[in-house]
XYZ file of N, CA, C and O in Angstrom:
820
model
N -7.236 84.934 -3.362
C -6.744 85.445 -4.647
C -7.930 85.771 -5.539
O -8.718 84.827 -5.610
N -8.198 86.607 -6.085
C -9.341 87.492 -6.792
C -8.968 86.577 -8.230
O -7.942 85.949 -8.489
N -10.392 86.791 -9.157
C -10.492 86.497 -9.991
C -11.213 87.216 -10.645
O -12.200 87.702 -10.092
N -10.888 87.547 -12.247
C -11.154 88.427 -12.868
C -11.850 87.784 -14.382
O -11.167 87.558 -15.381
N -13.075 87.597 -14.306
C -13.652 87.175 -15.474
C -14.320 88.256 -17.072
O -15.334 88.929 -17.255
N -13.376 87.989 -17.739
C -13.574 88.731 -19.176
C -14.437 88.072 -20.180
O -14.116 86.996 -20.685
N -15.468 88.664 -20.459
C -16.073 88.382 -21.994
C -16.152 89.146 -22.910
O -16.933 90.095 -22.845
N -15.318 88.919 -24.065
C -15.445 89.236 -25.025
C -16.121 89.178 -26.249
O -16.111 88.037 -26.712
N -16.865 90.232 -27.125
C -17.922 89.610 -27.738
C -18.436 90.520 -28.984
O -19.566 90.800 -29.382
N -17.019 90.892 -29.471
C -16.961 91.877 -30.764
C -16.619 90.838 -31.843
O -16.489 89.876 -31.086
N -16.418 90.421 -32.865
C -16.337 89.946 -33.774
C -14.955 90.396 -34.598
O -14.281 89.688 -35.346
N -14.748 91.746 -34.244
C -13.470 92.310 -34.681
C -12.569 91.842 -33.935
O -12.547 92.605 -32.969
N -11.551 90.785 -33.742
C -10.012 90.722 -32.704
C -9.219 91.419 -33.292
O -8.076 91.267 -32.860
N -9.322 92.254 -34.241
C -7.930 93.139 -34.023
C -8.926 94.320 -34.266
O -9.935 94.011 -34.899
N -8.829 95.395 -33.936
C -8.872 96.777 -34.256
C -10.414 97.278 -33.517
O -11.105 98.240 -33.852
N -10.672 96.289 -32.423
C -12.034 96.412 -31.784
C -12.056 97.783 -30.790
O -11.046 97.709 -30.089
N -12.608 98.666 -30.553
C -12.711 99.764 -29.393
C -13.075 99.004 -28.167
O -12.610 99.024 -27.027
N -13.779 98.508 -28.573
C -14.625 97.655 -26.867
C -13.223 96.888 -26.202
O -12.761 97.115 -25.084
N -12.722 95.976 -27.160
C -11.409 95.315 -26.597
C -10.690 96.317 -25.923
O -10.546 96.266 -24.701
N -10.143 97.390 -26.738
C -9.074 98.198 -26.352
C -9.215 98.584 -25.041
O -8.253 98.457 -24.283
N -10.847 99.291 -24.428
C -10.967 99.482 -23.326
C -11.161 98.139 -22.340
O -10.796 98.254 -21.170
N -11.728 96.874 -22.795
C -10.896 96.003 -21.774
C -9.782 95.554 -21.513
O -9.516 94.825 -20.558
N -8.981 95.979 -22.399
C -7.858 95.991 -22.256
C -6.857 96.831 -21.239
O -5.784 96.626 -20.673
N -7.894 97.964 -21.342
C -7.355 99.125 -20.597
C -7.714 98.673 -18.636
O -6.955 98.761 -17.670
N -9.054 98.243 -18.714
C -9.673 97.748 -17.794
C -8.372 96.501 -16.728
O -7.792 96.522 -15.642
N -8.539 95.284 -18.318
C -7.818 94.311 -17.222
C -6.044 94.696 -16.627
O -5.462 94.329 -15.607
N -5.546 95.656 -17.884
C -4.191 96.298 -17.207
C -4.103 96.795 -15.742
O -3.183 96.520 -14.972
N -5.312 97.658 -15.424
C -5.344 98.565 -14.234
C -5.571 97.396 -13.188
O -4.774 97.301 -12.255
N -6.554 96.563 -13.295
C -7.031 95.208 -12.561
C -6.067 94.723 -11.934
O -5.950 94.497 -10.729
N -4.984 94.474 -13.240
C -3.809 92.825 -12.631
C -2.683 94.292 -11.881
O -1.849 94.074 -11.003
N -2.927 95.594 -12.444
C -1.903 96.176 -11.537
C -2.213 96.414 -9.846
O -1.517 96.646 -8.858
N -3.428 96.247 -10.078
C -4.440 96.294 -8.492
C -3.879 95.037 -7.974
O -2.875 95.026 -7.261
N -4.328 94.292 -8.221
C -3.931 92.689 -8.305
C -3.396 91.769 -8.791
O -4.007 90.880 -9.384
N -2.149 91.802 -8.634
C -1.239 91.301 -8.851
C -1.006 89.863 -8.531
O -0.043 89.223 -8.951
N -1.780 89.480 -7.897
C -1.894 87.775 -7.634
C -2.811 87.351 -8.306
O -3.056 86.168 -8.545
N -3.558 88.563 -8.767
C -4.965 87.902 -9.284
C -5.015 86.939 -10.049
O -3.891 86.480 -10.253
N -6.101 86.232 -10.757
C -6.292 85.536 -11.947
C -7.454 86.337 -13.297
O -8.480 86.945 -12.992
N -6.994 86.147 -14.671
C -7.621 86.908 -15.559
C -7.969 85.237 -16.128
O -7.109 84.419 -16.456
N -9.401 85.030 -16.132
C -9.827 83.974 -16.754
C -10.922 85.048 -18.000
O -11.707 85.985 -17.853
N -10.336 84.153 -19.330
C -11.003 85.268 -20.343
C -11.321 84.592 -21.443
O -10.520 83.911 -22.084
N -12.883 84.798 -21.798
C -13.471 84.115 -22.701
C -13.966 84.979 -24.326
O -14.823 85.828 -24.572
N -12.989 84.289 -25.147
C -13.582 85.369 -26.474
C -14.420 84.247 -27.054
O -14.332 83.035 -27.250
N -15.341 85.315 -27.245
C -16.606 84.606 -27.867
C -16.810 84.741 -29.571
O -17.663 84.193 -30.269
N -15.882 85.527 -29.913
C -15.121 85.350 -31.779
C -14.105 84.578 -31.585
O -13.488 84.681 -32.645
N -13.494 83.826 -30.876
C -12.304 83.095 -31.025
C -13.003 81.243 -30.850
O -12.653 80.191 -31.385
N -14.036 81.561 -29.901
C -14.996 80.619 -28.965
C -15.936 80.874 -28.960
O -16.386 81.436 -27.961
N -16.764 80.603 -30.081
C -18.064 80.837 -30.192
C -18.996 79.858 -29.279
O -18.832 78.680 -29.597
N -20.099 80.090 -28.037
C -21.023 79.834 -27.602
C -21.996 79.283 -28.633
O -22.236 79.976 -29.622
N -22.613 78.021 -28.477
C -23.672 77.342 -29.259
C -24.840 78.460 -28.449
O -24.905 79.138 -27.424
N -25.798 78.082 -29.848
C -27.094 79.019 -29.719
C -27.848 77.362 -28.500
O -27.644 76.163 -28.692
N -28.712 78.054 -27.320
C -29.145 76.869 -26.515
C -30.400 76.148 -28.076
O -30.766 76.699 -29.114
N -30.763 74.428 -27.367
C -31.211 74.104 -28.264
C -32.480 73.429 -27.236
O -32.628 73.370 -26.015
N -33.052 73.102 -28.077
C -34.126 71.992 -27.877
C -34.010 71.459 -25.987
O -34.258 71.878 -24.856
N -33.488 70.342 -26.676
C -32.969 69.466 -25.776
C -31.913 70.551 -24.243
O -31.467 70.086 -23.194
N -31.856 71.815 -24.683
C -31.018 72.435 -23.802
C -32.030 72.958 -22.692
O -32.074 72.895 -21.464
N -32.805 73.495 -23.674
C -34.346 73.912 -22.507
C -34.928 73.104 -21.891
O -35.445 73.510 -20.850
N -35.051 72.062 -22.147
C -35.441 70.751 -21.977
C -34.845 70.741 -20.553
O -35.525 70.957 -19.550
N -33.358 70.439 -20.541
C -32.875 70.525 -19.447
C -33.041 71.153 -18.354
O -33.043 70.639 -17.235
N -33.234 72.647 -18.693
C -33.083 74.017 -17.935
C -34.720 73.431 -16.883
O -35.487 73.943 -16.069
N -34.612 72.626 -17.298
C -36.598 72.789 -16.845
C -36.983 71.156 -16.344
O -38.046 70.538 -16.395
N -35.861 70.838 -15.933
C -36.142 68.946 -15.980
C -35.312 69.232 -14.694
O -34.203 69.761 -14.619
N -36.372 68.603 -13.377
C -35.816 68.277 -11.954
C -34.280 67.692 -11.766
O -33.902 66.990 -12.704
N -33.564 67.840 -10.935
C -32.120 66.871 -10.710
C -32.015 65.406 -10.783
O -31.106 64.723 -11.257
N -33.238 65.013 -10.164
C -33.572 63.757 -10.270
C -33.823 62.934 -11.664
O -33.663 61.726 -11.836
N -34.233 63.852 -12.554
C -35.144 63.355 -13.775
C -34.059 63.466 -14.878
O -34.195 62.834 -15.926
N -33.014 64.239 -14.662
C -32.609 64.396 -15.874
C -31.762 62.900 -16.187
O -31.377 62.096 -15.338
N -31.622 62.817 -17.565
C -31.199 61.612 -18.302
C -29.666 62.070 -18.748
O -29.207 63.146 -18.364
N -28.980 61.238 -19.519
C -27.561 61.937 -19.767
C -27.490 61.721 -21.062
O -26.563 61.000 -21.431
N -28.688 62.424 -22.392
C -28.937 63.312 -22.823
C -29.199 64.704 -22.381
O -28.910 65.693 -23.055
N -29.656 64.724 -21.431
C -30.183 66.204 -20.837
C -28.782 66.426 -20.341
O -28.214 67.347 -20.928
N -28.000 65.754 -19.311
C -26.975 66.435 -18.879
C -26.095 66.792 -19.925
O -25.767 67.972 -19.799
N -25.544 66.211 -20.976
C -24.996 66.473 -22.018
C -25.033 67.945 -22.809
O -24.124 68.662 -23.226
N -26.754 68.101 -22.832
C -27.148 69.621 -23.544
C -27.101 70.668 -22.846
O -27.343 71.811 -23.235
N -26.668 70.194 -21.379
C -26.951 71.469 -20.360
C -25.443 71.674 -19.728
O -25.232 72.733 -19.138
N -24.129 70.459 -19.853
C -23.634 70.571 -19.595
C -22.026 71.908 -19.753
O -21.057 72.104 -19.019
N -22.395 72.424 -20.833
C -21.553 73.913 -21.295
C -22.869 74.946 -20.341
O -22.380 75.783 -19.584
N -23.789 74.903 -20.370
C -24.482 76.146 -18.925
C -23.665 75.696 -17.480
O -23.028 76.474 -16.770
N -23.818 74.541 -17.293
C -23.687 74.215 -16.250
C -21.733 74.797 -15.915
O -21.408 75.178 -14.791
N -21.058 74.763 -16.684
C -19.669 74.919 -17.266
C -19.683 77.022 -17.227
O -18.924 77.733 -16.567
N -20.608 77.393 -18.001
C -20.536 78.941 -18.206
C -20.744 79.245 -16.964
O -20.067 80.187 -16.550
N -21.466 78.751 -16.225
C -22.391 79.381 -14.836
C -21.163 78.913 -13.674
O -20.775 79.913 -13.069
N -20.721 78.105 -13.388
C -19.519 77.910 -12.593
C -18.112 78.969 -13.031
O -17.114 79.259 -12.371
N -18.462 79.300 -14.173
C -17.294 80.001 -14.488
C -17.329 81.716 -13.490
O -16.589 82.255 -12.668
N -18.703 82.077 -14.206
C -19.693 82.924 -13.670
C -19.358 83.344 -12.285
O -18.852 84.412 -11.940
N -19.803 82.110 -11.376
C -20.008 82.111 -10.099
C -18.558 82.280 -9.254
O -18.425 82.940 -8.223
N -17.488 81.504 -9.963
C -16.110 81.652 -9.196
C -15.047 82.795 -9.504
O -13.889 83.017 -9.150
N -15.873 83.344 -10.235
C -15.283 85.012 -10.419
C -15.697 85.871 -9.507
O -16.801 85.680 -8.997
N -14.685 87.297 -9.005
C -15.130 88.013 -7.819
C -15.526 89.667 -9.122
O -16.263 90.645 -8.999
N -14.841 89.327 -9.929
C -15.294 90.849 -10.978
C -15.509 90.569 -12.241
O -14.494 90.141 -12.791
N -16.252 90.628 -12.786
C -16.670 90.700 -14.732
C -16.698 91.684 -14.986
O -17.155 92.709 -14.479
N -15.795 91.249 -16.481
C -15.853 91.958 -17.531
C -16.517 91.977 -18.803
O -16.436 90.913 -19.416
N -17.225 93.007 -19.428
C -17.687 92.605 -20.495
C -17.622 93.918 -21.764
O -18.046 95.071 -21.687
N -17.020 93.315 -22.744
C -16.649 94.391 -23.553
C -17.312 93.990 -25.164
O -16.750 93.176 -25.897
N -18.617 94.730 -25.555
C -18.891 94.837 -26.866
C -19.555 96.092 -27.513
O -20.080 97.161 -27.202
N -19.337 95.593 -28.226
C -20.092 96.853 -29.607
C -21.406 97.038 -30.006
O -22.004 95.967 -30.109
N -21.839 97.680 -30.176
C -23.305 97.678 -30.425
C -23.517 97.394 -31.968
O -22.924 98.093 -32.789
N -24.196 96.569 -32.288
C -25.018 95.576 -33.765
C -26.037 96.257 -33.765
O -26.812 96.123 -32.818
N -26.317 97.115 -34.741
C -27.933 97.519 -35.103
C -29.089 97.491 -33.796
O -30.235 97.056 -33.689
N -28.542 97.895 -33.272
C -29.187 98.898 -31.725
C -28.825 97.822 -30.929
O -29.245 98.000 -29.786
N -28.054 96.491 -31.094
C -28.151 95.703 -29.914
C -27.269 94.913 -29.809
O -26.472 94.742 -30.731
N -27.193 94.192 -28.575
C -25.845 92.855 -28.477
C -25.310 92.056 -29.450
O -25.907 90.982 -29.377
N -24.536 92.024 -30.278
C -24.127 90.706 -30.647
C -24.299 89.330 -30.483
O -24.224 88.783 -29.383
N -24.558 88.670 -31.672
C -25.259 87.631 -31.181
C -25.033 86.557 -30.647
O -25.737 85.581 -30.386
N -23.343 86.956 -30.406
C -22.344 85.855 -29.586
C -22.550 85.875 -28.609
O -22.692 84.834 -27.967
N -22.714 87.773 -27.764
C -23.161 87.275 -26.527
C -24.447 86.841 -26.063
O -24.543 86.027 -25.145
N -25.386 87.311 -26.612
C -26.831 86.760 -26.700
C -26.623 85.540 -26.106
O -26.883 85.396 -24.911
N -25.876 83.989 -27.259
C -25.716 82.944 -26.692
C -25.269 82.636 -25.682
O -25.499 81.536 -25.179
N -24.168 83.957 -24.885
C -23.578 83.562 -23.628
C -24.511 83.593 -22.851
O -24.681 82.771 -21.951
N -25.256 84.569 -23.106
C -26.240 85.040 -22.193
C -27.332 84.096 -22.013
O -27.962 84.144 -20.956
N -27.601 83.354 -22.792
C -28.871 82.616 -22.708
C -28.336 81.278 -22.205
O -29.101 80.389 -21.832
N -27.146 81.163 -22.202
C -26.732 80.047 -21.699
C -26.275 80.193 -19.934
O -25.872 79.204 -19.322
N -26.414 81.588 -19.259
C -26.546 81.219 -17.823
C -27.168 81.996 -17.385
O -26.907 82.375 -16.243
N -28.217 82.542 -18.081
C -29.622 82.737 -17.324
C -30.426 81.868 -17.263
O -31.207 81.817 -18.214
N -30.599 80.758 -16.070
C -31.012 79.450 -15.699
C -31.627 80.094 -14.016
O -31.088 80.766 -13.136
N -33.123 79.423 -14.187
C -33.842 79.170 -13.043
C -33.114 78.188 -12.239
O -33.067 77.089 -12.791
N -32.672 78.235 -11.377
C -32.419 77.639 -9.946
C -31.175 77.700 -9.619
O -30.818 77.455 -8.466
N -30.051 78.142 -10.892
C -28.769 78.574 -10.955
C -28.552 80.040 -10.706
O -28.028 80.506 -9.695
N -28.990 80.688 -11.689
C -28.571 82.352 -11.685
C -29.313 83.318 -11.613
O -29.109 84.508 -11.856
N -30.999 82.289 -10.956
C -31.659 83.430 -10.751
C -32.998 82.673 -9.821
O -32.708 81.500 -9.587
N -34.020 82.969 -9.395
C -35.143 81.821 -8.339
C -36.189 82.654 -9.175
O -36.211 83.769 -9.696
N -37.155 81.444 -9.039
C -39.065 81.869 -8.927
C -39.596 81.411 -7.723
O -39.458 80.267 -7.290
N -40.229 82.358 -7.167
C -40.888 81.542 -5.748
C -42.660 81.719 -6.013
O -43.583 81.770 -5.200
N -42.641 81.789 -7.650
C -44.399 82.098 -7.816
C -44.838 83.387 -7.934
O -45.800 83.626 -8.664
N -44.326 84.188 -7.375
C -44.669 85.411 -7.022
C -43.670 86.429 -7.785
O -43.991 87.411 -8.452
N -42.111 85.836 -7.454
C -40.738 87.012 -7.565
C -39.956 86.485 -7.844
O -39.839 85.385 -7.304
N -38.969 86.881 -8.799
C -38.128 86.841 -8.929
C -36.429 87.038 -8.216
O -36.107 88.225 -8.255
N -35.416 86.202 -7.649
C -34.421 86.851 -7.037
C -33.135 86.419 -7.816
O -33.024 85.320 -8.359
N -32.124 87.442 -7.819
C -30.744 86.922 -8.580
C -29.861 86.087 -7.541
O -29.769 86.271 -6.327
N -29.419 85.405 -8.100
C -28.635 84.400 -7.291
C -26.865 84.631 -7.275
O -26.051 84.104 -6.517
N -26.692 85.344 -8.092
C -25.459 86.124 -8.474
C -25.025 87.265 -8.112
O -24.957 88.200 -8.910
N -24.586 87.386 -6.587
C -24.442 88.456 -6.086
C -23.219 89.019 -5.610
O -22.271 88.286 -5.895
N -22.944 89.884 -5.090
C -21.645 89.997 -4.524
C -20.060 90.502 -5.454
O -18.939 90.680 -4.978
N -20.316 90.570 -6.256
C -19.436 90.867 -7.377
C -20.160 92.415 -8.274
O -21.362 92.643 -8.410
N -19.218 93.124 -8.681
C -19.123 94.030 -9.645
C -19.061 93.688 -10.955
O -17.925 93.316 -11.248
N -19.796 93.664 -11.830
C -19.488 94.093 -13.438
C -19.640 95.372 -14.061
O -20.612 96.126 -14.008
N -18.307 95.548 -14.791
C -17.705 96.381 -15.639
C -18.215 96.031 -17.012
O -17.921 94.919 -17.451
N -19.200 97.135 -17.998
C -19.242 96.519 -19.459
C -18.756 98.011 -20.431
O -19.087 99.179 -20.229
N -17.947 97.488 -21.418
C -17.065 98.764 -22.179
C -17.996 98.852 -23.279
O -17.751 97.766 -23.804
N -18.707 99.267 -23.853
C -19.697 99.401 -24.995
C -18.992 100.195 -25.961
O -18.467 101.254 -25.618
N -18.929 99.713 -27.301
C -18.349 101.060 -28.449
C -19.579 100.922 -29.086
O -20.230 99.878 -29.044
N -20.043 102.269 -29.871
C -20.910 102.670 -30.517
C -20.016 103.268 -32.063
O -19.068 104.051 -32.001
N -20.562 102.707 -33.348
C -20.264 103.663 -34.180
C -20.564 104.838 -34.572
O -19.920 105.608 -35.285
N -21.660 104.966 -34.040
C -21.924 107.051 -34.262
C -21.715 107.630 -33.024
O -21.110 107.307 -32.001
N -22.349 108.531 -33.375
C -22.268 109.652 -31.778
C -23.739 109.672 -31.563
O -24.723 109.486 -32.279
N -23.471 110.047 -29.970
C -25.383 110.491 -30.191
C -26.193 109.796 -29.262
O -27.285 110.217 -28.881
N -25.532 108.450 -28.792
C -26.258 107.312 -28.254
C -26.347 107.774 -26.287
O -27.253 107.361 -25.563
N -25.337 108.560 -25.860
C -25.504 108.924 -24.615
C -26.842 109.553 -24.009
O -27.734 110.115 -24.645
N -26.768 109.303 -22.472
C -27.997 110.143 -22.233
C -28.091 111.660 -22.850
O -27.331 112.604 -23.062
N -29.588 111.304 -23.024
C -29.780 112.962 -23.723
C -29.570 113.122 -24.797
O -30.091 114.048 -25.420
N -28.570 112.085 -25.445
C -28.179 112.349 -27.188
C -29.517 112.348 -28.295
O -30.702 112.289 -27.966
N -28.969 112.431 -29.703
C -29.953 112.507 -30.525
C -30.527 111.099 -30.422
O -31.714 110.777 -30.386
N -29.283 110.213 -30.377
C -29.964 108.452 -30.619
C -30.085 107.626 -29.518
O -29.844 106.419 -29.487
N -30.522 108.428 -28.489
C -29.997 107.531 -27.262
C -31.600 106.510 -26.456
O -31.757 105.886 -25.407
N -32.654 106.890 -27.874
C -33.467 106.258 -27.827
C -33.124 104.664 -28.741
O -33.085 103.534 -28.255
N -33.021 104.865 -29.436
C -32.201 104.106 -30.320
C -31.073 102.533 -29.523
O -31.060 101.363 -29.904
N -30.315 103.158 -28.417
C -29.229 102.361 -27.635
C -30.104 101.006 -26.933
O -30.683 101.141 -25.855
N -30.109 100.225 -27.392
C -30.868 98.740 -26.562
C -29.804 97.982 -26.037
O -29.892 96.805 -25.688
N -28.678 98.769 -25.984
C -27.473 97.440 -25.215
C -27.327 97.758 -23.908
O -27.126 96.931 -23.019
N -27.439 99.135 -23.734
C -27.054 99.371 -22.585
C -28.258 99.173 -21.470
O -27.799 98.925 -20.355
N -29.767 99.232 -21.533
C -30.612 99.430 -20.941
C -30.640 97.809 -20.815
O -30.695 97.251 -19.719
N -30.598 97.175 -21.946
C -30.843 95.745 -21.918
C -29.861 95.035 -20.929
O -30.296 94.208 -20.128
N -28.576 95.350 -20.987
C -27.479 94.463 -19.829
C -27.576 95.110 -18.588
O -27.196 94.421 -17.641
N -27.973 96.225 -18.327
C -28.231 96.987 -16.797
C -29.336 95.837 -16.565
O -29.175 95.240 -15.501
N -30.322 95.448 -17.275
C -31.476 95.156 -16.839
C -31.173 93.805 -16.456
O -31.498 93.316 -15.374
N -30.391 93.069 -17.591
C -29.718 91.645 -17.521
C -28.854 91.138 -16.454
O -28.661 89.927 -16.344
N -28.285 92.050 -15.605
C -27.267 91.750 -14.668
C -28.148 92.231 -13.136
O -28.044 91.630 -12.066
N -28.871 93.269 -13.350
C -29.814 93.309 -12.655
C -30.397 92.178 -12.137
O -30.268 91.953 -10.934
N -31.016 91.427 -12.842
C -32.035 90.179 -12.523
C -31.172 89.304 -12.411
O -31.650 88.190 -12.198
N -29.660 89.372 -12.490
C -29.325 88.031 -12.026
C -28.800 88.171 -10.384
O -28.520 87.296 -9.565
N -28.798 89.934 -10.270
C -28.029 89.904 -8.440
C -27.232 90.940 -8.466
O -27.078 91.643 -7.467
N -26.545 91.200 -9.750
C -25.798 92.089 -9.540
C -26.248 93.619 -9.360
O -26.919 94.201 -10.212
N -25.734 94.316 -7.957
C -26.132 95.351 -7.917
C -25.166 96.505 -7.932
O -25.543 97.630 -7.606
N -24.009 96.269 -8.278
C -23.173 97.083 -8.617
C -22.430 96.814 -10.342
O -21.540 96.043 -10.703
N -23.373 97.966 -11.222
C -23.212 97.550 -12.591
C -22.603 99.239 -12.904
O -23.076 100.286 -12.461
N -21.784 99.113 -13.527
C -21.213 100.449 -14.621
C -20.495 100.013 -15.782
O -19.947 98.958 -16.101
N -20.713 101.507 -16.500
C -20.413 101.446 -18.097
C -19.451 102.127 -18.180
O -19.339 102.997 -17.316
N -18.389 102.019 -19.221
C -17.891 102.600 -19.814
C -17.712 102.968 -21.231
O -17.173 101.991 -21.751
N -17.912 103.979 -22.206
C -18.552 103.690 -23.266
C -17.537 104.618 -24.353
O -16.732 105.487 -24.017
N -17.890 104.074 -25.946
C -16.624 104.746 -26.678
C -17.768 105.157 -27.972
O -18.535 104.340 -28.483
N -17.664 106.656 -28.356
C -18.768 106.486 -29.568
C -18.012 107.041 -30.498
O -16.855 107.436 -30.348
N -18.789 107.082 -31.656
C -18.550 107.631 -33.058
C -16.995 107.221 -33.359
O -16.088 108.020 -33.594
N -16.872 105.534 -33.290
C -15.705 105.272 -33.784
C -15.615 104.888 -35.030
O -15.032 103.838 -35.297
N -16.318 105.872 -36.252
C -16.373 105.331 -37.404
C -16.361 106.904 -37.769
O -16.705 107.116 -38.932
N -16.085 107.875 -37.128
C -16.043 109.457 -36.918
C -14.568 110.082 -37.109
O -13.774 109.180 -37.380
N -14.054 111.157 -37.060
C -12.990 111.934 -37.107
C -11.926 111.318 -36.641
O -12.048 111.168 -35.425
N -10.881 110.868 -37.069
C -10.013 110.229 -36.067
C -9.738 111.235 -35.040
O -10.222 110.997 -33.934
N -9.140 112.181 -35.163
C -8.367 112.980 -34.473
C -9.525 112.596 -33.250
O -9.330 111.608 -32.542
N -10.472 113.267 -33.105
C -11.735 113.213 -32.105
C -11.778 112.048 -31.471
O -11.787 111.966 -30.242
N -11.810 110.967 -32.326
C -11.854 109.193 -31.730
C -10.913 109.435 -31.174
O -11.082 109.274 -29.966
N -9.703 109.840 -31.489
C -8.265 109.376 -30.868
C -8.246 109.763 -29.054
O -7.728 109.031 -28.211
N -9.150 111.469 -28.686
C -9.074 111.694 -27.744
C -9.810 111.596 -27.227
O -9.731 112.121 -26.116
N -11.506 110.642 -27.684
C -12.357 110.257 -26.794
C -11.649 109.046 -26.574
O -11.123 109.206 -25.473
N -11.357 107.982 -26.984
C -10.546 107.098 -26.764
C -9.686 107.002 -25.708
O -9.825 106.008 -24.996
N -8.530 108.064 -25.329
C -8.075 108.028 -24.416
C -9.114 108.446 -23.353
O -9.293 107.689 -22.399
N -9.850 109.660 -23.455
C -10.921 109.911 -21.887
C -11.643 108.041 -22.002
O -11.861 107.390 -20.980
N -11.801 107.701 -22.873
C -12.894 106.653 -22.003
C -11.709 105.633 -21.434
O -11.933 105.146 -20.326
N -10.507 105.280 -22.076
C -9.723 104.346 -21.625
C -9.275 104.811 -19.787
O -9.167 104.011 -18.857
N -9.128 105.998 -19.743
C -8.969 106.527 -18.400
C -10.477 106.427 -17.857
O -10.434 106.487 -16.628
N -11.277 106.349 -18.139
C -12.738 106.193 -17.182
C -12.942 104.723 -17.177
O -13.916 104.326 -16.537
N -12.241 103.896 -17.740
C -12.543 102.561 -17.699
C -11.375 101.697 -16.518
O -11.703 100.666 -15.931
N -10.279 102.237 -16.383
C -8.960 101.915 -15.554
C -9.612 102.328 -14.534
O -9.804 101.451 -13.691
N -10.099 103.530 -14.256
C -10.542 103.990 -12.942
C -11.737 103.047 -12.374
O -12.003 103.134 -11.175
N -12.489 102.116 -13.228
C -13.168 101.659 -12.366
C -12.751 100.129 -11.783
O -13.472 99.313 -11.209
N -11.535 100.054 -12.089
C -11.002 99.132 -12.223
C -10.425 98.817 -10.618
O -10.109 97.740 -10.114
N -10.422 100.105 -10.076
C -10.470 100.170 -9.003
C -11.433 100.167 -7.720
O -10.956 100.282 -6.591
């Protein structure tokens, strides 16, 4: 039975673009799969602690050594990263913040990118340990412009940054689906909206 892991990580729960297209996403999914499971984490509903002190601490303290302080601070990674791992597809749907991620997911993010969990050093190289699975990420942009080739598409640090982020953890099958200038014409939003909601179902497949 497939499992379908969602993160959410707009700050808006009602009237979000990024949602709408995971929304659009997990519809086509559970109609694919119909036995499936949708395990789904909002990160405005469920905010992720920023890692701390004592969390790095952990990330970096042998199996043997750690104390239960350390397991304590490491124990929500240890929790995100199992979540991570027993999913066969991710989802990830946000908005772009002043050229970049939100800082909700930031915290998700920093909480299971872990050496010996979700990714190796052998001295030399780096390898992702997270493989075998597809992620889907729905990006909304409020202007236009940010696509390849656009006026601002120097400007876009979300998208280059999570290709790069999912990259290094294994994943080698990454695509976007993306919604812009939703602060633009409605009429226009209304029917990029539907093309991206149909380019986002389709990969759903």
């Amino acid at each position: 039975m497939a499992t379908l892991l969602r993160i959410d990580a707009s700050a808006r729960t009602e009237g979000s673009y990024s949602r709408q297209l995971g929304d659009s996403f997990e519809t086509s999914w559970i109609a694919r799969n119909p036995t499936g499971t949708v395990v789904r984490r909002d990160l405005a509903l469920t905010p992720v602690p920023q890692i701390a002190n004592e969390t790095i601490a952990g990330f970096y303290t042998p199996a043997e050594a750690m104390t239960d302080a350390l397991l304590d601070a490491t124990a929500l990674s240890d929790g995100l990263i199992a979540e991570l791992r027993a999913a066969d597809v991710l989802l990830v749907t946000t908005p772009m913040y002043n050229f970049g991620i939100p800082a909700a997911l930031k915290a998700w993010v920093d909480q299971i990118v872990r050496i010996g969990h979700t990714f190796s050093y052998d001295g030399t190289s780096f390898t992702g340990l997270v493989t075998g699975k597809p992620v889907t990420i729905a990006i909304a942009y409020g202007a236009g412009g940010y696509g390849e080739g656009g006026a601002l598409a120097a400007l876009d640090l979300v998208r280059p940054y999570l290709a790069t982020l999912f990259g290094f953890l294994g994943f080698n099958d990454v695509r976007f689906a993306v919604i812009e200038a939703t602060t633009g014409d409605p009429i226009a939003l209304d029917t990029a909206l539907n093309i991206a909601r149909g380019t986002i179902a389709a990969l759903a497949a």
